[in-house]
């Protein structure tokens, strides 16, 4: 442990600098690209969060290729506490008060003869010396739904957790307990209610809303009460197969008052929300042409500091005048890099600011607006530093049916943007999107001489309701055409050589790579699928929420007229390109058998493929060793089948 703490202390050694003094020079002068190990590194810091008094930072750190929870005292790194989660994955962490954090984690455990992903919540002291499991002896599979955190200094949180794993037991439906994170003791504040899996509390810690699902009728209803002394009543219902249209993002203590994100005008925007009537009111904020990402609550939890949204990149609109002024000052001082305020003390006197760009991993800084100076807290990647790498920009193109869409284009340094080899990289989700941000995969490929194009095909999120709905019924069909049309655009521009194109993707992007190798003969020279889906009908049987956050099985069945017809596993003999297939055995989102069974079909027809299974790999590359192996296999495969 001492050696690990020493490594963290060295990496976090602060350097006092002014914002304008950052290294903004491109790395074009290098004669050789960075080594593959540099791109495979896990981000050194993830999700840094300041304690309310601004004296400590809680964050996930990467040490010797593995993740740890670090609690760092600013100005005295010798007091750094490192917590090894063992076989648990760290999923979230937040301060309850200056002395305690609430941390959620999960791991795969054998349950009833099968492997289940079990979620738990813990109270962790600020010195890392004490950890309290916030669970009862009967706690079921899911126990990490933190509904509320006290904002008055008390070490209390509300957590919804299952009391049984058996659906015929009423305790299968979550109860809510008020936990003292410092003692690990709790009291029940809301018992389980049949059908209610999701509960919501207001900013004062009163449970006010529950969403019930009736499996027999496949319908939802909303249960609501105006205050702690009232009974729950049904205030809204959804039709068979539909979900409730709008739910609150923030429930205020006043009866009926809330804030919601709704798409009334075709794009997600922030509105006043009347809970009594379940209706949106006045529009508070929106971003023309794009969806709002979310609302940021103030330290007291009773109001808003601002909103997040993404146009060509992720941004924050601060409604708090102090933070708005700080952001304006930082923008002017930093120049063409992006200063993003990511955490703050309760009085806003201490801030954590990430400074980076799409072509630089950047670093985190401690900023005190009162003295106007920043100190470097940690770089994200010690090997890559703060230099600039391959240029990234947003492009637009038109699909064959006239639909306008965007993509993100990254061009290799030191090469003319003409007749380049191309990596077409569709994102996962598929209800997700790509934007201008640092991407370790993309930058690695660009460093090896490839242009990389990431199309936001129809059905991608962030571009409004209409664009999202264009993907319904089009998985593997028009959504696949959009990928081909992106290649056509790049070729027509003269940027790429259409005879040197490879498709590379993960998750849904891995499915798209399977589908391209099977369906789109002549477009791609090779394909790479990481954790991809090959059999859509099997995914319906395995997991009704396939990458889409709890949607019903109806959702997946509606994504193509015939799921069997768009499942590459049924057409192994049609595969027309060499394909690299990789999958983590520990993947809990897309089971490894999706790749194993595809490989068996390809083997039977003597297709050209390479299969690599990572014994400890998961769906999200949380292990540095898995990242490195993937990049090594990817580089070797591309060198053989689509050299740059």
Coordinates of C-alpha atoms in Angstrom, one line a residue:
X1 CA 0.0 0.0 0.0
X2 CA 2.8 2.4 0.8
X3 CA 4.3 2.1 -2.7
X4 CA 0.9 2.7 -4.2
X5 CA 0.3 5.9 -2.1
X6 CA 3.8 7.1 -3.1
X7 CA 2.9 6.6 -6.8
X8 CA -0.2 8.7 -6.4
X9 CA 1.6 11.4 -4.4
X10 CA 4.2 11.8 -7.2
X11 CA 1.5 11.9 -9.9
X12 CA -0.5 14.5 -8.0
X13 CA 2.4 16.8 -7.1
X14 CA 0.9 20.2 -7.8
X15 CA 2.7 22.8 -9.9
X16 CA 1.6 26.4 -9.6
X17 CA 0.9 28.0 -13.0
X18 CA -1.2 30.6 -14.5
X19 CA -3.9 29.6 -17.0
X20 CA -2.2 31.4 -19.8
X21 CA 1.1 29.5 -19.3
X22 CA -0.1 26.1 -20.4
X23 CA 1.7 24.3 -23.2
X24 CA -0.5 24.8 -26.2
X25 CA 1.9 23.8 -28.9
X26 CA 1.0 20.9 -31.2
X27 CA 3.0 17.7 -31.1
X28 CA 3.7 17.9 -34.8
X29 CA 7.4 18.1 -34.4
X30 CA 7.6 14.5 -33.2
X31 CA 9.2 12.1 -35.7
X32 CA 7.6 9.0 -34.2
X33 CA 4.1 8.7 -32.6
X34 CA 3.8 7.9 -28.9
X35 CA 4.1 4.2 -27.9
X36 CA 1.0 2.1 -27.8
X37 CA 1.2 1.9 -24.0
X38 CA 0.6 5.6 -23.8
X39 CA -2.8 5.4 -25.4
X40 CA -3.7 2.3 -23.4
X41 CA -3.3 4.0 -20.1
X42 CA -6.4 4.4 -17.9
X43 CA -7.3 8.1 -17.2
X44 CA -5.3 8.9 -14.1
X45 CA -8.3 10.7 -12.5
X46 CA -12.0 10.2 -13.1
X47 CA -14.8 12.1 -11.5
X48 CA -12.9 14.2 -9.0
X49 CA -15.2 15.7 -6.4
X50 CA -14.5 18.4 -3.8
X51 CA -15.6 18.0 -0.2
X52 CA -18.1 20.7 0.9
X53 CA -15.3 22.6 2.7
X54 CA -13.0 22.4 -0.4
X55 CA -10.1 20.7 1.5
X56 CA -10.3 17.2 0.0
X57 CA -10.8 15.6 -3.3
X58 CA -12.5 12.1 -3.8
X59 CA -11.8 10.5 -7.1
X60 CA -11.1 7.3 -8.9
X61 CA -7.4 7.0 -9.7
X62 CA -5.5 4.5 -11.9
X63 CA -2.5 3.0 -10.1
X64 CA -0.5 0.2 -11.8
X65 CA -3.3 -0.3 -14.3
X66 CA -6.1 -0.8 -11.8
X67 CA -8.7 1.5 -10.3
X68 CA -8.7 2.8 -6.7
X69 CA -10.8 5.2 -4.8
X70 CA -8.5 8.0 -3.6
X71 CA -9.3 10.6 -1.0
X72 CA -6.7 13.4 -1.3
X73 CA -6.1 16.3 1.1
X74 CA -5.2 19.3 -1.0
X75 CA -1.9 20.7 0.1
X76 CA -0.8 17.6 2.0
X77 CA -0.5 14.7 -0.3
X78 CA 1.0 12.5 2.5
X79 CA -2.6 12.2 3.9
X80 CA -3.8 10.5 0.7
X81 CA -6.1 7.5 1.4
X82 CA -6.2 4.8 -1.2
X83 CA -9.0 2.2 -1.1
X84 CA -8.7 -1.0 -3.2
X85 CA -12.3 -2.1 -4.2
X86 CA -11.1 -5.6 -4.7
X87 CA -13.4 -7.4 -7.1
X88 CA -16.0 -4.6 -6.9
X89 CA -16.3 -2.0 -9.6
X90 CA -16.5 1.6 -8.4
X91 CA -19.6 3.1 -9.9
X92 CA -20.1 6.4 -8.1
X93 CA -18.9 8.5 -5.2
X94 CA -20.1 11.7 -3.6
X95 CA -19.6 13.7 -0.4
X96 CA -22.3 13.5 2.3
X97 CA -20.4 16.0 4.5
X98 CA -16.8 16.9 5.1
X99 CA -16.1 13.6 7.0
X100 CA -18.0 11.0 5.0
X101 CA -18.7 9.8 1.4
X102 CA -21.3 7.6 0.0
X103 CA -19.9 5.1 -2.6
X104 CA -21.7 2.7 -4.9
X105 CA -20.1 -0.4 -6.3
X106 CA -21.0 -3.7 -8.0
X107 CA -19.6 -7.1 -8.8
X108 CA -20.6 -10.3 -10.4
X109 CA -21.6 -13.1 -7.9
X110 CA -23.0 -16.6 -8.3
X111 CA -26.7 -16.4 -7.4
X112 CA -29.1 -19.3 -7.8
X113 CA -26.7 -21.1 -10.1
X114 CA -26.1 -18.1 -12.4
X115 CA -23.9 -15.0 -12.5
X116 CA -25.6 -11.8 -11.3
X117 CA -24.3 -8.3 -11.1
X118 CA -24.9 -7.3 -7.5
X119 CA -25.0 -3.6 -6.6
X120 CA -24.1 -2.2 -3.1
X121 CA -23.7 1.1 -1.3
X122 CA -21.0 2.0 1.3
X123 CA -20.3 4.8 3.7
X124 CA -16.6 5.7 3.6
X125 CA -14.8 8.0 6.1
X126 CA -12.7 10.9 4.7
X127 CA -9.5 9.4 6.1
X128 CA -10.3 6.0 4.4
X129 CA -10.1 4.2 7.7
X130 CA -13.7 3.1 8.0
X131 CA -16.1 1.6 5.5
X132 CA -19.7 0.8 6.4
X133 CA -21.8 -1.5 4.2
X134 CA -25.2 0.1 3.8
X135 CA -27.2 -3.2 3.5
X136 CA -29.3 -5.5 5.6
X137 CA -28.9 -9.3 5.8
X138 CA -31.8 -9.6 3.4
X139 CA -30.7 -7.0 0.8
X140 CA -31.3 -8.3 -2.7
X141 CA -29.6 -7.8 -6.0
X142 CA -29.9 -4.0 -6.3
X143 CA -29.0 -1.7 -3.4
X144 CA -27.3 1.4 -4.9
X145 CA -30.2 3.7 -5.7
X146 CA -29.2 6.8 -3.6
X147 CA -32.3 9.0 -3.7
X148 CA -31.1 11.8 -1.5
X149 CA -28.1 13.1 0.4
X150 CA -28.5 15.4 3.4
X151 CA -27.1 18.9 2.7
X152 CA -27.1 20.2 6.3
X153 CA -24.0 18.4 7.5
X154 CA -25.7 15.3 8.8
X155 CA -24.2 12.0 7.6
X156 CA -27.5 10.7 6.2
X157 CA -28.7 9.4 2.9
X158 CA -31.8 7.7 1.5
X159 CA -31.3 4.5 -0.4
X160 CA -33.8 2.3 -2.2
X161 CA -32.9 -1.4 -2.1
X162 CA -34.5 -4.7 -2.8
X163 CA -35.1 -7.0 0.1
X164 CA -35.4 -10.2 -1.9
X165 CA -34.3 -11.7 -5.2
X166 CA -37.7 -13.5 -5.7
X167 CA -40.3 -11.6 -7.8
X168 CA -43.2 -13.3 -6.0
X169 CA -42.0 -11.8 -2.7
X170 CA -43.2 -8.2 -2.1
X171 CA -39.7 -7.4 -0.8
X172 CA -38.5 -7.8 -4.3
X173 CA -39.8 -4.3 -4.8
X174 CA -37.4 -1.8 -3.2
X175 CA -37.9 -0.3 0.3
X176 CA -36.4 3.0 1.3
X177 CA -34.2 3.4 4.3
X178 CA -32.6 6.4 5.9
X179 CA -29.0 5.4 6.5
X180 CA -26.4 7.0 8.8
X181 CA -23.3 6.5 6.7
X182 CA -21.1 7.0 9.8
X183 CA -22.6 4.1 11.8
X184 CA -24.1 1.9 9.1
X185 CA -27.4 2.0 10.9
X186 CA -30.8 2.7 9.3
X187 CA -34.5 3.1 9.7
X188 CA -37.2 2.3 7.1
X189 CA -39.0 5.3 5.8
X190 CA -41.0 3.7 2.9
X191 CA -42.0 0.1 2.6
X192 CA -42.0 -1.8 -0.7
X193 CA -45.0 -1.4 -3.0
X194 CA -45.8 -4.1 -5.6
X195 CA -44.7 -3.0 -9.1
X196 CA -42.7 0.1 -7.9
X197 CA -39.0 -0.3 -8.8
X198 CA -38.2 3.4 -9.0
X199 CA -38.7 5.9 -6.2
X200 CA -37.9 9.7 -6.2
X201 CA -37.4 12.0 -3.2
X202 CA -37.6 15.8 -3.0
X203 CA -34.6 18.0 -2.1
X204 CA -35.8 17.9 1.6
X205 CA -35.5 14.1 1.7
X206 CA -39.2 13.3 1.5
X207 CA -40.2 10.4 -0.8
X208 CA -42.7 11.9 -3.1
X209 CA -42.9 9.8 -6.3
X210 CA -42.9 6.2 -7.4
X211 CA -43.2 4.6 -10.8
X212 CA -45.0 1.3 -11.0
X213 CA -45.0 -1.2 -13.8
X214 CA -47.6 -3.8 -14.4
X215 CA -46.1 -6.8 -16.2
X216 CA -49.4 -8.3 -17.2
X217 CA -50.7 -5.2 -18.9
X218 CA -47.2 -3.8 -19.8
X219 CA -48.2 -0.4 -18.6
X220 CA -46.9 2.2 -16.2
X221 CA -48.4 4.5 -13.6
X222 CA -47.1 7.3 -11.4
X223 CA -47.8 7.4 -7.7
X224 CA -47.4 10.8 -6.0
X225 CA -48.0 12.5 -2.7
X226 CA -47.8 16.2 -1.9
X227 CA -46.0 15.9 1.5
X228 CA -44.7 13.3 4.0
X229 CA -48.1 13.2 5.7
X230 CA -50.2 12.4 2.6
X231 CA -50.9 9.0 1.0
X232 CA -49.7 8.1 -2.5
X233 CA -52.2 8.3 -5.3
X234 CA -52.1 7.5 -9.0
X235 CA -51.7 10.8 -11.0
X236 CA -50.7 9.4 -14.4
X237 CA -50.9 6.3 -16.5
X238 CA -49.2 5.2 -19.7
X239 CA -50.8 3.2 -22.5
X240 CA -49.8 -0.4 -23.0
X241 CA -46.2 -0.7 -24.2
X242 CA -45.5 3.0 -23.6
X243 CA -43.5 4.6 -20.8
X244 CA -44.5 7.8 -18.9
X245 CA -43.6 10.7 -21.1
X246 CA -42.1 13.1 -18.5
X247 CA -40.6 12.6 -15.1
X248 CA -39.1 15.3 -12.8
X249 CA -35.3 15.9 -12.8
X250 CA -35.6 17.8 -9.4
X251 CA -38.6 17.7 -7.0
X252 CA -38.8 20.8 -4.8
X253 CA -40.1 20.7 -1.2
X254 CA -43.2 22.8 -2.1
X255 CA -46.2 20.6 -3.0
X256 CA -46.5 20.0 -6.7
X257 CA -43.3 21.9 -7.6
X258 CA -40.6 20.3 -9.7
X259 CA -38.2 20.8 -12.6
X260 CA -38.3 18.5 -15.6
X261 CA -36.5 17.9 -18.9
X262 CA -39.1 17.5 -21.7
X263 CA -39.2 17.5 -25.5
X264 CA -42.4 19.6 -25.9
X265 CA -40.7 21.7 -28.7
X266 CA -39.0 18.7 -30.3
X267 CA -35.8 19.0 -28.3
X268 CA -35.1 18.2 -24.6
X269 CA -35.3 21.4 -22.7
X270 CA -35.7 22.4 -19.0
X271 CA -39.2 23.3 -17.8
X272 CA -41.1 24.1 -14.7
X273 CA -43.2 21.0 -13.9
X274 CA -46.5 20.6 -12.1
X275 CA -46.4 17.3 -10.3
X276 CA -50.1 17.4 -9.3
X277 CA -51.1 17.6 -12.9
X278 CA -48.0 15.8 -14.3
X279 CA -47.7 18.7 -16.9
X280 CA -44.8 20.9 -18.0
X281 CA -45.0 24.6 -17.5
X282 CA -42.8 27.5 -18.5
X283 CA -39.6 26.7 -20.5
X284 CA -36.5 27.6 -18.4
X285 CA -33.6 26.8 -20.8
X286 CA -32.9 25.0 -24.0
X287 CA -30.2 24.8 -26.7
X288 CA -31.5 25.4 -30.2
X289 CA -31.0 22.3 -32.4
X290 CA -29.8 20.1 -29.6
X291 CA -31.1 18.3 -26.5
X292 CA -30.3 19.4 -23.0
X293 CA -28.2 16.8 -21.1
X294 CA -29.2 17.6 -17.5
X295 CA -29.6 20.1 -14.7
X296 CA -27.0 20.9 -12.1
X297 CA -28.3 21.4 -8.6
X298 CA -26.8 23.9 -6.2
X299 CA -24.8 22.8 -3.1
X300 CA -28.0 23.2 -0.9
X301 CA -29.9 20.9 -3.3
X302 CA -32.8 23.3 -3.5
X303 CA -32.1 25.1 -6.8
X304 CA -30.0 25.1 -10.0
X305 CA -26.5 26.2 -10.8
X306 CA -26.8 25.5 -14.5
X307 CA -27.4 23.1 -17.3
X308 CA -25.3 20.7 -19.4
X309 CA -25.7 20.3 -23.2
X310 CA -23.8 19.1 -26.2
X311 CA -23.6 20.8 -29.6
X312 CA -20.3 20.0 -31.2
X313 CA -18.9 19.3 -27.7
X314 CA -20.1 19.1 -24.2
X315 CA -20.7 22.4 -22.5
X316 CA -22.3 24.0 -19.4
X317 CA -24.6 27.0 -19.2
X318 CA -24.2 28.5 -15.8
X319 CA -27.2 30.3 -14.4
X320 CA -25.4 31.0 -11.1
X321 CA -23.9 34.5 -11.7
X322 CA -20.7 33.7 -9.8
X323 CA -19.9 30.6 -11.8
X324 CA -21.0 32.3 -15.0
X325 CA -18.4 35.1 -14.4
X326 CA -15.7 32.6 -13.5
X327 CA -16.4 30.6 -16.6
X328 CA -16.2 33.7 -18.8
X329 CA -12.8 34.6 -17.2
X330 CA -11.4 31.2 -17.7
X331 CA -12.6 31.0 -21.3
X332 CA -10.7 34.3 -22.0
X333 CA -7.6 33.2 -20.2
X334 CA -7.3 29.6 -21.5
X335 CA -7.6 30.4 -25.2
X336 CA -8.3 27.6 -27.6
X337 CA -8.4 24.9 -24.8
X338 CA -11.6 24.1 -22.9
X339 CA -11.8 25.0 -19.2
X340 CA -14.7 22.9 -17.7
X341 CA -15.7 23.5 -14.1
X342 CA -16.3 20.0 -12.8
X343 CA -16.6 20.3 -9.0
X344 CA -16.9 23.0 -6.4
X345 CA -16.9 23.6 -2.6
X346 CA -20.1 24.5 -0.9
X347 CA -19.3 28.2 -0.9
X348 CA -17.9 28.1 -4.5
X349 CA -14.5 29.4 -3.3
X350 CA -12.6 26.4 -4.5
X351 CA -13.2 24.8 -7.9
X352 CA -11.8 21.8 -9.8
X353 CA -11.3 22.7 -13.5
X354 CA -10.5 20.3 -16.3
X355 CA -8.5 21.9 -19.0
X356 CA -8.1 19.9 -22.2
X357 CA -9.5 19.6 -25.7
X358 CA -10.5 17.0 -28.3
X359 CA -6.9 16.8 -29.3
X360 CA -5.4 16.8 -25.8
X361 CA -6.2 14.7 -22.7
X362 CA -5.4 17.7 -20.5
X363 CA -5.4 17.8 -16.8
X364 CA -7.2 18.9 -13.6
X365 CA -6.5 22.1 -11.8
X366 CA -7.4 23.6 -8.4
X367 CA -8.7 27.1 -8.9
X368 CA -9.5 29.7 -6.3
X369 CA -11.3 32.6 -8.0
X370 CA -10.4 35.0 -5.2
X371 CA -6.7 35.0 -6.2
X372 CA -7.2 34.2 -9.9
X373 CA -4.5 31.5 -10.1
X374 CA -4.7 27.8 -10.9
X375 CA -2.5 24.9 -9.7
X376 CA -2.1 21.8 -11.7
X377 CA -3.6 18.9 -9.7
X378 CA -2.9 16.1 -12.0
X379 CA -2.5 15.3 -15.7
X380 CA -4.8 12.7 -17.2
X381 CA -2.1 10.9 -19.0
X382 CA 1.5 11.2 -17.8
X383 CA 2.9 9.8 -21.0
X384 CA 1.0 12.0 -23.3
X385 CA 1.1 15.1 -21.1
X386 CA -0.6 18.4 -22.1
X387 CA 0.5 18.3 -25.8
X388 CA -1.8 18.6 -28.7
X389 CA -2.4 15.6 -31.0
X390 CA -4.6 14.8 -34.0
X391 CA -7.0 17.5 -35.0
X392 CA -10.7 16.8 -34.5
X393 CA -13.7 18.6 -36.1
X394 CA -17.4 18.1 -36.7
X395 CA -18.6 17.5 -40.2
X396 CA -22.1 17.2 -41.8
X397 CA -23.2 14.9 -44.6
X398 CA -26.4 13.9 -46.3
X399 CA -27.7 10.3 -46.2
X400 CA -29.1 8.7 -49.4
X401 CA -32.7 9.5 -48.3
X402 CA -31.9 13.2 -47.8
X403 CA -31.5 13.1 -44.0
X404 CA -28.9 15.5 -42.7
X405 CA -26.6 14.2 -40.1
X406 CA -23.2 15.0 -38.5
X407 CA -20.0 13.1 -37.7
X408 CA -16.7 13.7 -36.0
X409 CA -13.6 13.6 -38.2
X410 CA -10.1 13.1 -36.8
X411 CA -7.2 13.6 -39.2
X412 CA -3.6 12.2 -38.6
X413 CA -0.9 14.7 -38.0
X414 CA 1.8 15.5 -40.5
X415 CA -0.2 14.0 -43.4
X416 CA -2.1 15.7 -46.2
X417 CA -5.9 15.2 -45.8
X418 CA -6.0 13.4 -49.2
X419 CA -6.6 9.7 -50.1
X420 CA -6.0 8.6 -46.5
X421 CA -6.9 5.2 -45.1
X422 CA -10.1 5.4 -43.1
X423 CA -11.4 3.9 -40.0
X424 CA -15.2 4.2 -39.9
X425 CA -16.1 4.0 -36.2
X426 CA -19.9 3.9 -35.3
X427 CA -20.7 4.6 -31.6
X428 CA -22.4 2.2 -29.2
X429 CA -25.7 2.7 -27.7
X430 CA -27.2 3.1 -30.2
X431 CA -29.1 5.9 -28.4
X432 CA -25.9 7.8 -27.8
X433 CA -23.7 10.1 -29.8
X434 CA -20.2 11.2 -30.6
X435 CA -18.9 14.7 -30.2
X436 CA -15.5 16.5 -30.1
X437 CA -13.7 15.0 -27.1
X438 CA -10.5 13.3 -26.3
X439 CA -10.9 9.7 -27.4
X440 CA -8.0 7.2 -26.7
X441 CA -9.1 4.8 -29.5
X442 CA -9.4 7.5 -32.1
X443 CA -6.2 9.3 -31.2
X444 CA -4.3 6.0 -31.3
X445 CA -5.6 5.2 -34.7
X446 CA -4.8 8.8 -36.0
X447 CA -1.3 8.5 -34.6
X448 CA -0.8 5.5 -36.8
X449 CA -1.8 7.4 -39.9
X450 CA -5.5 6.8 -40.2
X451 CA -8.4 9.2 -40.7
X452 CA -11.2 8.3 -38.3
X453 CA -14.8 9.2 -38.9
X454 CA -17.5 8.7 -36.3
X455 CA -21.0 9.2 -37.8
X456 CA -23.9 10.2 -35.7
X457 CA -26.3 7.9 -37.6
X458 CA -30.1 8.2 -37.4
X459 CA -31.3 7.2 -33.9
X460 CA -28.4 8.9 -32.2
X461 CA -29.2 10.9 -29.1
X462 CA -28.9 14.6 -28.6
X463 CA -30.3 15.8 -31.9
X464 CA -34.0 16.0 -31.0
X465 CA -36.9 13.7 -30.8
X466 CA -37.5 13.4 -34.5
X467 CA -34.0 12.4 -35.3
X468 CA -34.0 9.9 -32.5
X469 CA -37.2 8.3 -33.8
X470 CA -35.7 7.9 -37.3
X471 CA -33.8 5.0 -35.9
X472 CA -36.9 3.0 -34.8
X473 CA -37.2 -0.1 -36.9
X474 CA -33.9 0.6 -38.7
X475 CA -31.3 -1.3 -36.8
X476 CA -29.0 -2.9 -39.3
X477 CA -31.0 -1.3 -42.1
X478 CA -31.1 2.5 -42.7
X479 CA -28.8 3.0 -39.7
X480 CA -26.3 0.8 -41.5
X481 CA -26.8 2.8 -44.8
X482 CA -25.9 5.9 -42.9
X483 CA -22.5 4.4 -42.1
X484 CA -21.9 3.6 -45.8
X485 CA -23.0 7.1 -46.8
X486 CA -20.5 8.6 -44.3
X487 CA -17.8 6.6 -46.1
X488 CA -19.1 8.0 -49.5
X489 CA -19.0 11.5 -48.2
X490 CA -15.3 11.2 -47.1
X491 CA -14.4 9.7 -50.4
X492 CA -16.2 12.3 -52.4
X493 CA -14.3 15.0 -50.4
X494 CA -11.1 13.4 -51.5
X495 CA -10.1 12.9 -47.8
X496 CA -9.9 9.1 -47.9
X497 CA -9.2 6.3 -50.3
X498 CA -12.5 4.3 -50.7
X499 CA -10.5 1.2 -51.3
X500 CA -8.8 1.4 -47.8
X501 CA -11.7 1.5 -45.3
X502 CA -12.1 -0.6 -42.2
X503 CA -15.1 -0.5 -39.8
X504 CA -14.3 -0.6 -36.1
X505 CA -16.8 -0.6 -33.3
X506 CA -17.8 -1.7 -29.8
X507 CA -21.1 -2.8 -28.3
X508 CA -23.8 -1.6 -30.8
X509 CA -20.8 -0.4 -32.9
X510 CA -19.5 -3.9 -32.7
X511 CA -22.9 -5.1 -34.0
X512 CA -22.6 -2.6 -36.9
X513 CA -19.1 -4.0 -37.7
X514 CA -20.6 -7.6 -37.8
X515 CA -23.4 -6.4 -40.0
X516 CA -21.1 -4.5 -42.3
X517 CA -18.9 -7.5 -42.8
X518 CA -22.0 -9.6 -43.6
X519 CA -24.1 -7.1 -45.5
X520 CA -22.0 -4.4 -47.1
X521 CA -19.7 -6.2 -49.5
X522 CA -17.2 -4.0 -51.3
X523 CA -17.5 -1.1 -48.9
X524 CA -15.1 -2.2 -46.2
X525 CA -11.7 -3.9 -46.5
X526 CA -11.9 -5.3 -43.0
X527 CA -14.0 -5.2 -39.8
X528 CA -13.4 -5.1 -36.0
X529 CA -16.0 -5.9 -33.4
X530 CA -15.4 -5.5 -29.7
X531 CA -18.2 -6.8 -27.4
X532 CA -20.6 -6.8 -30.4
X533 CA -24.0 -8.3 -30.7
X534 CA -24.4 -10.9 -33.3
X535 CA -27.8 -12.4 -32.4
X536 CA -30.6 -9.9 -31.7
X537 CA -33.2 -12.5 -30.8
X538 CA -30.8 -13.9 -28.2
X539 CA -30.4 -10.5 -26.7
X540 CA -34.1 -10.2 -26.2
X541 CA -34.0 -13.5 -24.2
X542 CA -30.9 -12.4 -22.3
X543 CA -31.6 -8.9 -21.3
X544 CA -34.6 -6.7 -22.1
X545 CA -32.6 -3.6 -21.4
X546 CA -29.8 -4.2 -24.0
X547 CA -27.8 -1.0 -23.6
X548 CA -30.9 1.2 -23.2
X549 CA -31.4 1.7 -19.5
X550 CA -34.3 -0.5 -18.6
X551 CA -36.5 -0.4 -21.7
X552 CA -39.0 -3.2 -22.0
X553 CA -38.5 -6.2 -24.4
X554 CA -41.0 -4.5 -26.6
X555 CA -38.4 -1.7 -27.2
X556 CA -35.9 -4.2 -28.7
X557 CA -38.4 -6.0 -30.8
X558 CA -39.5 -2.7 -32.4
X559 CA -36.0 -1.8 -33.6
X560 CA -36.2 -3.9 -36.8
X561 CA -39.2 -5.5 -38.6
X562 CA -37.5 -8.9 -38.1
X563 CA -34.7 -9.2 -35.6
X564 CA -33.6 -12.5 -37.0
X565 CA -33.2 -10.9 -40.5
X566 CA -30.8 -8.3 -39.1
X567 CA -28.8 -10.7 -36.9
X568 CA -25.4 -11.4 -38.6
X569 CA -25.1 -14.8 -36.8
X570 CA -27.7 -16.1 -39.3
X571 CA -25.6 -15.2 -42.3
X572 CA -22.1 -16.3 -41.6
X573 CA -21.6 -17.5 -45.2
X574 CA -22.2 -13.9 -46.3
X575 CA -19.2 -12.4 -44.5
X576 CA -17.0 -10.9 -47.2
X577 CA -14.2 -9.3 -45.2
X578 CA -11.6 -10.4 -42.6
X579 CA -12.9 -9.7 -39.1
X580 CA -11.2 -9.3 -35.7
X581 CA -13.6 -10.2 -32.9
X582 CA -12.8 -9.5 -29.3
X583 CA -14.9 -9.8 -26.2
X584 CA -14.4 -9.8 -22.4
X585 CA -15.5 -12.9 -20.5
X586 CA -16.7 -10.7 -17.6
X587 CA -19.0 -8.5 -19.9
X588 CA -22.3 -8.2 -18.1
X589 CA -23.9 -6.0 -20.8
X590 CA -23.4 -8.1 -23.9
X591 CA -22.7 -11.7 -22.9
X592 CA -19.5 -13.3 -24.3
X593 CA -21.5 -16.0 -26.0
X594 CA -22.7 -13.4 -28.6
X595 CA -19.1 -13.5 -30.0
X596 CA -18.4 -17.1 -29.2
X597 CA -21.4 -18.3 -31.2
X598 CA -20.6 -16.0 -34.1
X599 CA -17.1 -17.4 -34.2
X600 CA -18.4 -20.9 -34.3
X601 CA -20.6 -20.0 -37.3
X602 CA -17.7 -18.3 -39.1
X603 CA -15.4 -21.3 -38.4
X604 CA -17.9 -23.6 -39.9
X605 CA -17.9 -21.7 -43.2
X606 CA -14.1 -21.2 -43.2
X607 CA -14.4 -17.4 -43.0
X608 CA -11.3 -15.2 -42.3
X609 CA -11.5 -14.1 -38.7
X610 CA -9.4 -13.8 -35.5
X611 CA -11.0 -14.2 -32.1
X612 CA -9.5 -13.0 -28.9
X613 CA -11.3 -13.5 -25.6
X614 CA -10.2 -11.5 -22.6
X615 CA -10.6 -13.6 -19.4
X616 CA -11.1 -10.6 -17.1
X617 CA -12.4 -8.1 -19.6
X618 CA -15.7 -6.3 -19.1
X619 CA -17.8 -4.1 -21.4
X620 CA -16.1 -0.8 -20.6
X621 CA -12.4 -1.4 -20.7
X622 CA -11.9 -0.7 -17.0
X623 CA -8.6 -2.6 -16.9
X624 CA -5.5 -1.1 -18.5
X625 CA -4.2 -4.6 -19.5
X626 CA -7.4 -5.1 -21.6
X627 CA -7.0 -1.8 -23.3
X628 CA -3.4 -2.5 -24.2
X629 CA -4.2 -6.0 -25.6
X630 CA -7.0 -4.6 -27.6
X631 CA -4.8 -1.9 -29.2
X632 CA -2.1 -4.4 -29.9
X633 CA -4.5 -6.8 -31.6
X634 CA -6.1 -3.9 -33.5
X635 CA -2.8 -2.5 -34.8
X636 CA -1.6 -6.0 -35.9
X637 CA -4.9 -6.7 -37.7
X638 CA -5.0 -3.3 -39.5
X639 CA -1.3 -3.6 -40.5
X640 CA -2.2 -6.9 -42.2
X641 CA -5.5 -6.0 -43.8
X642 CA -5.7 -2.2 -44.1
X643 CA -2.1 -0.8 -43.7
X644 CA -1.7 3.0 -43.4

